[in-house]
XYZ file of C-alpha atoms in Angstrom:
567
model
C 0.000 0.000 0.000
C 2.777 2.485 0.950
C 4.628 1.560 -2.257
C 1.621 2.684 -4.303
C 1.394 6.004 -2.432
C 5.123 6.760 -2.766
C 5.181 5.785 -6.451
C 2.226 8.063 -7.207
C 3.684 11.035 -5.329
C 7.116 10.529 -6.902
C 5.596 10.451 -10.386
C 3.643 13.654 -9.665
C 6.712 15.387 -8.232
C 8.965 14.561 -11.191
C 6.278 15.459 -13.718
C 5.409 18.792 -12.121
C 9.030 19.848 -11.531
C 9.832 19.083 -15.172
C 6.864 21.185 -16.284
C 8.006 24.110 -14.129
C 11.487 23.972 -15.651
C 10.062 23.747 -19.177
C 7.926 26.825 -18.542
C 10.953 28.659 -17.103
C 9.420 29.154 -13.669
C 11.695 31.058 -11.281
C 11.884 29.287 -7.945
C 12.860 30.693 -4.580
C 16.618 30.494 -4.117
C 17.618 26.947 -3.189
C 14.234 25.352 -3.911
C 15.426 23.609 -7.073
C 18.062 21.937 -4.928
C 15.451 20.983 -2.288
C 13.105 19.512 -4.922
C 15.983 17.480 -6.360
C 16.886 16.274 -2.866
C 13.255 15.362 -2.203
C 13.121 13.330 -5.412
C 16.383 11.530 -4.619
C 15.155 10.608 -1.128
C 11.922 9.127 -2.480
C 13.704 7.170 -5.200
C 16.156 5.692 -2.683
C 13.346 4.762 -0.295
C 11.202 3.345 -3.104
C 13.968 0.852 -3.963
C 13.616 -0.918 -0.583
C 9.846 -0.673 -0.057
C 9.137 -4.199 -1.243
C 11.378 -5.617 1.494
C 9.981 -3.166 4.068
C 6.375 -4.150 3.287
C 7.262 -7.795 3.957
C 9.154 -7.096 7.204
C 6.446 -4.907 8.738
C 4.320 -8.017 9.359
C 6.669 -9.163 12.128
C 8.609 -5.972 12.943
C 6.664 -3.193 14.698
C 9.494 -0.700 14.195
C 9.307 -1.157 10.440
C 5.557 -0.715 10.564
C 5.995 2.609 12.356
C 8.662 3.681 9.838
C 6.272 2.949 6.967
C 3.606 5.002 8.738
C 5.925 8.015 8.931
C 6.788 7.602 5.256
C 3.133 7.408 4.285
C 2.255 10.664 6.006
C 5.332 12.418 4.642
C 4.063 11.402 1.193
C 0.675 12.935 1.993
C 2.496 16.149 2.972
C 4.276 16.216 -0.387
C 0.968 15.758 -2.197
C -0.525 18.669 -0.236
C 2.433 20.921 -1.083
C 2.122 20.031 -4.766
C -1.549 21.032 -4.659
C -0.586 24.315 -3.012
C 2.179 24.829 -5.559
C -0.273 24.376 -8.446
C -2.782 26.737 -6.824
C -0.164 29.443 -6.225
C 1.078 29.230 -9.788
C -2.462 29.331 -11.177
C -3.305 32.469 -9.203
C -0.170 34.199 -10.425
C -0.912 33.350 -14.031
C -4.503 34.591 -13.747
C -3.473 37.885 -12.176
C -0.592 38.328 -14.614
C 1.694 39.475 -11.839
C 3.732 38.185 -8.923
C 2.295 37.862 -5.419
C 3.419 40.824 -3.324
C 4.768 38.552 -0.627
C 6.540 36.119 -2.969
C 10.209 35.670 -2.236
C 12.465 37.015 -4.976
C 16.216 36.845 -4.679
C 17.843 40.294 -5.092
C 19.742 39.240 -8.188
C 16.518 37.967 -9.771
C 14.355 41.068 -9.280
C 15.582 42.890 -12.309
C 15.142 39.853 -14.506
C 11.608 39.241 -13.213
C 10.520 42.812 -13.772
C 11.774 42.756 -17.341
C 9.561 39.716 -18.011
C 6.376 41.585 -17.096
C 6.026 44.758 -19.134
C 2.842 46.610 -18.249
C 1.375 46.080 -21.682
C 2.097 42.385 -21.894
C 0.141 39.645 -20.079
C 1.049 36.622 -22.170
C 2.627 33.620 -20.525
C 4.072 34.828 -17.228
C 7.086 33.579 -15.320
C 6.003 32.456 -11.855
C 7.861 32.833 -8.584
C 7.177 30.165 -5.997
C 5.464 31.464 -2.856
C 7.616 31.617 0.283
C 5.271 29.359 2.294
C 5.566 26.558 -0.259
C 9.352 26.807 -0.207
C 9.446 26.562 3.593
C 7.166 23.508 3.562
C 9.343 21.722 1.002
C 12.359 22.291 3.249
C 10.472 20.978 6.308
C 9.397 17.823 4.458
C 12.994 17.263 3.365
C 14.114 17.411 6.990
C 11.531 14.739 7.861
C 12.646 12.595 4.912
C 16.268 12.984 6.003
C 15.362 11.292 9.272
C 13.240 8.645 7.520
C 16.091 7.872 5.098
C 18.554 7.554 7.989
C 16.241 5.069 9.722
C 15.974 3.138 6.452
C 19.687 2.360 6.607
C 19.347 1.099 10.199
C 16.838 -1.545 9.126
C 19.230 -2.925 6.475
C 16.494 -3.383 3.898
C 17.337 -5.352 0.771
C 16.941 -3.315 -2.406
C 15.099 -4.681 -5.414
C 16.665 -2.795 -8.313
C 15.858 -5.392 -10.923
C 12.299 -5.840 -9.706
C 11.591 -2.122 -9.396
C 12.404 -1.592 -13.051
C 9.723 -4.055 -14.092
C 6.088 -3.080 -14.451
C 3.760 -4.894 -12.077
C 2.130 -7.852 -13.756
C -1.484 -6.892 -14.282
C -4.521 -9.124 -14.126
C -5.380 -10.479 -17.589
C -8.312 -8.560 -19.040
C -11.249 -10.065 -20.966
C -14.036 -8.647 -23.113
C -16.650 -9.388 -20.423
C -18.226 -6.419 -18.661
C -21.310 -5.427 -16.672
C -22.449 -2.218 -18.359
C -24.627 -1.256 -15.387
C -21.449 -0.842 -13.327
C -19.984 1.799 -15.673
C -20.277 5.542 -15.076
C -19.738 8.061 -17.883
C -17.867 7.409 -21.155
C -21.068 7.809 -23.226
C -19.482 10.216 -25.705
C -16.291 8.174 -26.127
C -18.281 4.934 -26.487
C -20.501 6.386 -29.214
C -17.474 7.757 -31.078
C -15.685 4.399 -30.919
C -18.756 2.432 -32.002
C -19.146 4.767 -35.009
C -15.517 4.135 -36.001
C -16.021 0.378 -35.741
C -19.232 0.398 -37.789
C -18.131 2.768 -40.536
C -17.190 1.190 -43.840
C -13.630 1.773 -44.997
C -13.273 3.014 -48.554
C -12.322 0.423 -51.148
C -9.260 2.532 -51.983
C -7.920 2.387 -48.417
C -4.843 0.218 -48.265
C -3.746 -1.768 -45.250
C -5.608 -2.620 -42.070
C -7.992 -0.217 -40.350
C -6.451 0.278 -36.920
C -8.082 2.287 -34.113
C -6.064 3.282 -31.040
C -7.348 4.237 -27.590
C -4.597 6.109 -25.756
C -4.471 7.495 -22.218
C -2.775 7.231 -18.824
C -2.992 4.140 -16.640
C -6.269 3.583 -14.794
C -8.216 6.049 -16.927
C -10.561 3.472 -18.481
C -9.100 2.431 -21.847
C -9.891 -1.255 -21.344
C -13.400 -0.420 -20.118
C -14.097 1.620 -23.258
C -12.905 -1.249 -25.473
C -15.115 -3.681 -23.524
C -18.149 -1.417 -23.937
C -17.607 -1.300 -27.694
C -17.101 -5.055 -28.054
C -20.382 -5.733 -26.228
C -22.437 -3.254 -28.251
C -25.200 -5.128 -30.125
C -24.511 -3.460 -33.480
C -20.789 -4.165 -33.199
C -21.452 -7.855 -32.454
C -23.696 -8.068 -35.544
C -21.121 -6.259 -37.702
C -18.263 -8.744 -37.213
C -18.090 -12.491 -37.816
C -15.407 -12.867 -35.140
C -14.365 -10.714 -32.194
C -10.935 -11.646 -30.841
C -9.700 -10.282 -27.504
C -6.025 -10.565 -26.517
C -4.480 -8.989 -23.408
C -0.928 -8.154 -24.539
C 0.345 -6.504 -21.336
C 4.052 -5.970 -20.544
C 5.778 -8.009 -23.235
C 4.667 -8.511 -26.817
C 5.040 -12.307 -26.691
C 4.427 -13.281 -30.323
C 3.839 -16.963 -29.607
C 1.358 -16.367 -26.767
C -0.531 -13.724 -28.743
C -0.720 -15.883 -31.872
C -1.974 -18.841 -29.849
C -4.652 -16.726 -28.156
C -5.824 -15.381 -31.537
C -6.057 -18.841 -33.072
C -7.989 -20.208 -30.089
C -10.451 -17.312 -30.391
C -10.892 -18.026 -34.119
C -11.285 -21.812 -33.900
C -12.802 -22.166 -30.434
C -10.283 -24.836 -29.442
C -6.796 -25.040 -27.957
C -3.990 -25.298 -30.488
C -1.240 -27.922 -30.251
C 1.029 -26.039 -32.642
C 4.346 -25.083 -31.097
C 5.940 -22.883 -33.785
C 5.103 -19.244 -34.554
C 5.196 -19.904 -38.307
C 2.566 -22.646 -38.029
C 0.357 -20.529 -35.818
C 0.451 -17.543 -38.179
C -0.391 -19.720 -41.190
C -3.371 -21.169 -39.319
C -4.540 -17.658 -38.406
C -4.160 -16.615 -42.044
C -6.304 -19.548 -43.202
C -8.915 -19.191 -40.442
C -9.412 -15.494 -41.020
C -9.752 -15.592 -44.808
C -13.166 -14.314 -45.935
C -14.248 -13.294 -42.423
C -14.901 -9.807 -41.113
C -13.130 -9.671 -37.766
C -12.483 -7.304 -34.901
C -9.188 -7.900 -33.109
C -8.653 -6.159 -29.756
C -5.086 -5.907 -28.469
C -5.414 -4.617 -24.933
C -2.628 -2.868 -23.004
C 0.167 -2.738 -25.596
C 3.555 -1.592 -24.267
C 6.211 -2.955 -26.609
C 7.040 -0.604 -29.495
C 9.140 -3.078 -31.521
C 7.619 -3.058 -35.023
C 9.496 -6.230 -35.972
C 7.333 -8.178 -33.514
C 4.099 -6.726 -34.888
C 4.908 -6.963 -38.601
C 4.228 -10.735 -39.071
C 0.737 -10.271 -37.590
C 0.116 -7.256 -39.787
C 0.749 -9.375 -42.879
C -1.224 -12.469 -41.851
C -4.320 -10.434 -40.937
C -4.699 -8.839 -44.379
C -6.808 -11.697 -45.728
C -9.737 -10.737 -43.535
C -12.861 -9.432 -45.245
C -12.972 -5.747 -46.116
C -14.278 -3.808 -43.088
C -12.271 -5.795 -40.547
C -10.829 -3.657 -37.727
C -8.057 -3.791 -35.151
C -8.551 -1.958 -31.849
C -5.595 -1.360 -29.523
C -5.346 0.246 -26.072
C -2.072 1.776 -24.911
C -0.551 4.410 -22.664
C 2.154 5.306 -25.172
C 1.815 7.684 -28.113
C 4.751 5.917 -29.811
C 2.702 2.694 -30.011
C -0.037 4.582 -31.876
C 2.454 5.580 -34.573
C 4.183 2.205 -34.696
C 0.879 0.386 -35.261
C -0.003 2.773 -38.139
C -3.269 3.788 -36.520
C -6.024 5.076 -38.793
C -8.122 6.637 -35.993
C -7.172 7.735 -32.487
C -9.278 8.283 -29.356
C -7.451 10.168 -26.589
C -9.380 9.290 -23.451
C -9.663 11.913 -20.704
C -10.457 11.879 -16.989
C -14.031 11.370 -15.828
C -16.036 14.466 -14.999
C -16.191 15.136 -11.258
C -19.846 14.083 -10.995
C -19.155 10.838 -12.904
C -16.174 10.024 -10.673
C -18.298 10.704 -7.583
C -21.112 8.485 -8.883
C -18.660 5.593 -9.376
C -17.007 6.123 -5.984
C -20.186 6.373 -3.917
C -21.827 3.335 -5.529
C -18.991 1.218 -4.139
C -18.350 3.144 -0.903
C -22.001 3.226 0.164
C -22.858 -0.347 -0.771
C -24.643 -2.058 2.116
C -24.815 1.083 4.260
C -27.987 2.645 5.638
C -29.275 5.943 4.241
C -28.456 7.653 7.531
C -24.883 6.369 7.505
C -24.399 7.421 3.866
C -25.540 10.954 4.665
C -23.051 11.198 7.518
C -20.176 9.885 5.386
C -20.976 11.891 2.258
C -18.836 14.935 3.006
C -15.627 13.042 3.792
C -16.236 10.636 0.877
C -16.599 13.546 -1.536
C -13.203 14.859 -0.435
C -11.650 11.436 -1.019
C -13.356 11.134 -4.424
C -11.907 14.484 -5.521
C -8.446 13.122 -4.732
C -9.033 10.449 -7.407
C -8.608 13.196 -10.040
C -11.166 11.646 -12.393
C -9.343 8.300 -12.666
C -11.902 5.441 -12.677
C -9.439 2.864 -11.319
C -8.551 5.125 -8.378
C -12.253 5.774 -7.685
C -13.025 2.044 -7.751
C -10.079 1.198 -5.496
C -10.796 3.885 -2.912
C -14.546 3.279 -3.055
C -13.996 -0.420 -2.423
C -11.785 0.382 0.580
C -14.536 2.555 2.029
C -17.077 -0.197 1.470
C -15.042 -2.488 3.730
C -16.261 -0.308 6.612
C -12.837 1.149 7.330
C -12.474 4.884 7.943
C -9.297 6.925 8.302
C -9.556 10.359 9.877
C -6.485 12.536 9.352
C -4.516 15.375 10.787
C -6.187 18.657 9.875
C -9.271 18.103 12.013
C -9.386 19.954 15.308
C -12.541 18.259 16.565
C -13.825 14.785 15.924
C -17.231 14.756 14.206
C -20.171 13.746 16.384
C -21.471 11.332 13.749
C -18.529 8.974 14.306
C -20.247 7.391 17.293
C -23.384 6.640 15.270
C -21.569 4.374 12.776
C -23.027 1.193 14.186
C -21.508 -1.058 11.488
C -17.977 0.355 11.685
C -15.449 -2.434 12.263
C -12.086 -0.737 11.806
C -11.028 2.822 12.607
C -7.710 4.660 12.229
C -7.332 8.049 13.921
C -4.047 9.300 12.489
C -2.200 12.613 12.566
C -4.904 14.515 14.457
C -2.416 17.098 15.678
C -4.809 19.549 17.310
C -7.208 17.206 19.084
C -6.747 17.181 22.854
C -9.435 14.631 23.754
C -10.386 11.308 22.227
C -13.995 10.837 21.089
C -16.342 8.436 22.962
C -15.493 5.439 20.808
C -16.581 2.954 23.450
C -20.109 3.473 22.111
C -19.306 1.823 18.777
C -20.960 -1.614 19.014
C -19.193 -3.275 16.051
C -15.673 -1.820 16.332
C -13.048 -4.597 16.226
C -9.802 -2.761 15.410
C -8.697 0.708 16.542
C -5.440 2.493 15.715
C -4.348 5.823 17.236
C -1.237 7.402 15.696
C 0.570 10.735 16.173
C -1.794 12.782 18.312
C 0.637 15.166 20.052
C -2.030 17.208 21.863
C -3.561 14.273 23.775
C -2.197 14.220 27.343
C -4.835 12.128 29.073
C -7.254 9.326 28.204
C -10.124 8.935 30.636
C -13.834 8.221 31.008
C -14.728 10.278 27.909
C -13.060 7.580 25.775
C -15.561 4.989 27.029
C -18.609 7.058 26.133
C -20.429 6.256 29.383
C -22.219 8.952 31.331
C -21.299 9.071 35.008
C -24.884 9.851 36.008
C -26.277 6.694 34.395
C -28.706 5.004 36.770
C -30.562 1.764 36.342
C -33.503 0.506 38.352
C -31.726 -2.765 39.026
C -28.231 -4.192 38.761
C -26.961 -4.257 35.178
C -23.795 -4.233 33.098
C -22.708 -1.686 30.466
C -20.010 -2.753 28.040
C -17.597 -0.219 26.512
C -15.903 -1.398 23.306
C -17.924 -4.640 23.315
C -16.233 -6.197 20.256
C -12.804 -4.547 20.202
C -10.087 -7.142 19.577
C -7.071 -5.057 18.539
C -5.894 -1.687 19.931
C -2.774 0.158 18.755
C -1.513 3.425 20.307
C 1.596 4.882 18.658
C 3.469 8.186 18.864
C 1.277 9.870 21.488
C 4.398 11.467 22.958
C 2.545 13.756 25.404
C 0.223 11.097 26.796
C 0.846 10.849 30.543
C -2.262 9.278 32.060
C -4.590 6.541 30.895
C -7.067 5.720 33.607
C -10.796 5.412 34.087
C -12.318 6.854 37.232
C -15.631 5.236 36.420
C -16.007 1.472 36.959
C -19.531 1.599 38.346
C -22.350 4.088 38.034
C -25.323 3.592 40.340
C -26.274 -0.082 40.225
C -24.527 -0.523 36.864
C -21.139 -2.224 36.449
C -18.859 -1.045 33.610
C -17.160 -3.779 31.583
C -14.304 -2.444 29.411
C -12.982 -4.143 26.248
C -14.020 -7.695 27.221
C -12.777 -9.218 23.932
C -9.448 -7.416 23.525
C -6.741 -9.867 22.471
C -3.935 -7.598 21.153
C -2.573 -4.333 22.605
C 0.327 -2.349 21.096
C 1.855 0.791 22.644
C 4.825 2.424 20.889
C 6.578 5.770 21.352
C 4.524 6.906 24.347
C 7.490 7.896 26.507
C 5.502 9.835 29.149
C 2.780 7.249 29.780
C 3.111 6.094 33.400
C 0.894 3.009 33.628
C -1.784 0.907 31.969
C -5.405 1.028 33.143
C -6.329 -1.532 35.812
C -8.687 -3.454 33.533
C -5.710 -4.649 31.457
C -4.187 -6.156 34.583
C -7.344 -8.149 35.250
C -8.303 -9.274 31.755
C -7.965 -12.901 30.729
C -8.621 -12.341 26.994
C -5.446 -10.359 26.252
C -3.054 -12.649 24.364
C -0.475 -10.154 23.051
C 1.078 -7.055 24.619
C 3.714 -5.050 22.743
C 5.415 -2.101 24.474
C 8.298 -0.336 22.692
C 10.025 3.023 23.107
C 7.947 3.739 26.238
C 10.588 4.272 28.944
C 8.296 4.537 31.971
C 6.143 1.569 30.975
C 9.201 -0.559 30.184
C 10.560 0.120 33.674
C 7.217 -0.524 35.330
C 6.593 -3.840 33.545
C 10.191 -5.044 33.205
C 10.413 -8.846 33.157
C 10.720 -10.087 36.732
C 11.908 -6.706 38.046
C 9.271 -4.062 37.373
C 6.906 -3.092 40.186
C 3.865 -4.202 38.144
C 5.414 -7.162 36.327
C 3.201 -9.571 38.260
C 0.084 -7.817 36.949
C 0.866 -8.650 33.295
C 2.951 -11.809 33.580
C -0.122 -13.973 32.844
C -0.325 -12.616 29.257
C 0.991 -15.362 26.890
C 2.890 -13.164 24.382
C 4.775 -10.276 25.949
C 7.175 -7.993 24.088
C 8.498 -5.283 26.399
C 11.239 -3.035 24.996
C 13.868 -4.327 22.583
């Protein structure tokens, strides 16, 4: 997961920096160097992420390191957004922000670029705030990179240069699941149905080109399943080409699609001759999905053997690369763009809100819309993030100063991460969540105490007879990491009136890392019989208190089967 985030941010950073240089943008003194340093850090870290992802399963320190890296990546993404916004405002105004930082030796040059009568393409000076933030992120990445070397991760240079092997695509699709693409689909269907002129020489090749995850394969699937297209062609052949243009595999797949049976031929020459014979006199549509290899010598034998198809036959390819479009001698080209914001939102919410009540959907809509906008109109991103939301897992991040009241009404919520909530001083009453099974608290520097408010039980609760109230009734896993100011964790309420309070009766795993000021664990952890794992690391006071055989409270936790205290 972290690998995907870092790769995306790195790609955005390199692309945007290159664009700024191309457009001759003047940066604050030293920022070019900082951006280069930032890029180098991410590339070095990216090379060992595969090994880090594997080690985090058993190594808590690595898991924490990956968490820091993830949030540093989010910071970079935020700065890039701010960078784009600042540049856009400058271009619209046709002048430099008054408070932009301009080096003394650059002022004269900048002024000469903006004559009063000319508001063409303007040179842009990066805003001081953005420059400062880039430097701060670099300082954080310096520390992260230093820790990387301590873990002795194994690099994967050869693997990192390879593209991830994608799932093999097919022509099958559920059209009801698709949002948007009506205009592109109609244009493509028209191209497939139009009759080529008798004078046209060579094969009629149509290319769909666009960035990864934008919906090229989906558009091809929509066209192949159109009723008129199916009536137009005698045979529709679908081949997922993917990373390598493997001539033998592609030829075999084409022949199987033509004949309906598996071929026993084991030579490319024999396969191509059989394709040539099987295709003669037939009007066919051949789809080559996800073409990467631009070697014309590999494509040429297919080009020749497909010429015997009936006039009106078509070849449809999907690719990310403009060079492939030229190499394949494309007759028509469809450049596919991002989904409109409302289309992207429709796709996202259909997946994210699946199985949720109307009330729950209304409460989640605002945060889900913010996540959907981050997908930037990419269908694959919207589907991935929407699916994650549908798994009833919510992440609530750093900019919030107060936790929303609706959190405690999410009765089906099973997993919750409260991460990077820098300004929140008090935890919300999460003990009210009846289905919560996993809770993670990370980097909340303003929280100094955890008390009764965390349980969500009113102290003036009175029952007519003896009863039991359960806080966190289904919680199994609790992780508290980098709450450096947390000093006290205790509940003053264990009984209210005739009612007994039962706290976390199913908890089986507790992790506490980097909470150096925390003095002790709540009493209910000392008494529980369900807790099977306790991990305490980088918590000096707790490590002393629960030191094996020596700590003053060692006897209170010694019954826990799996104990990991300190290094």
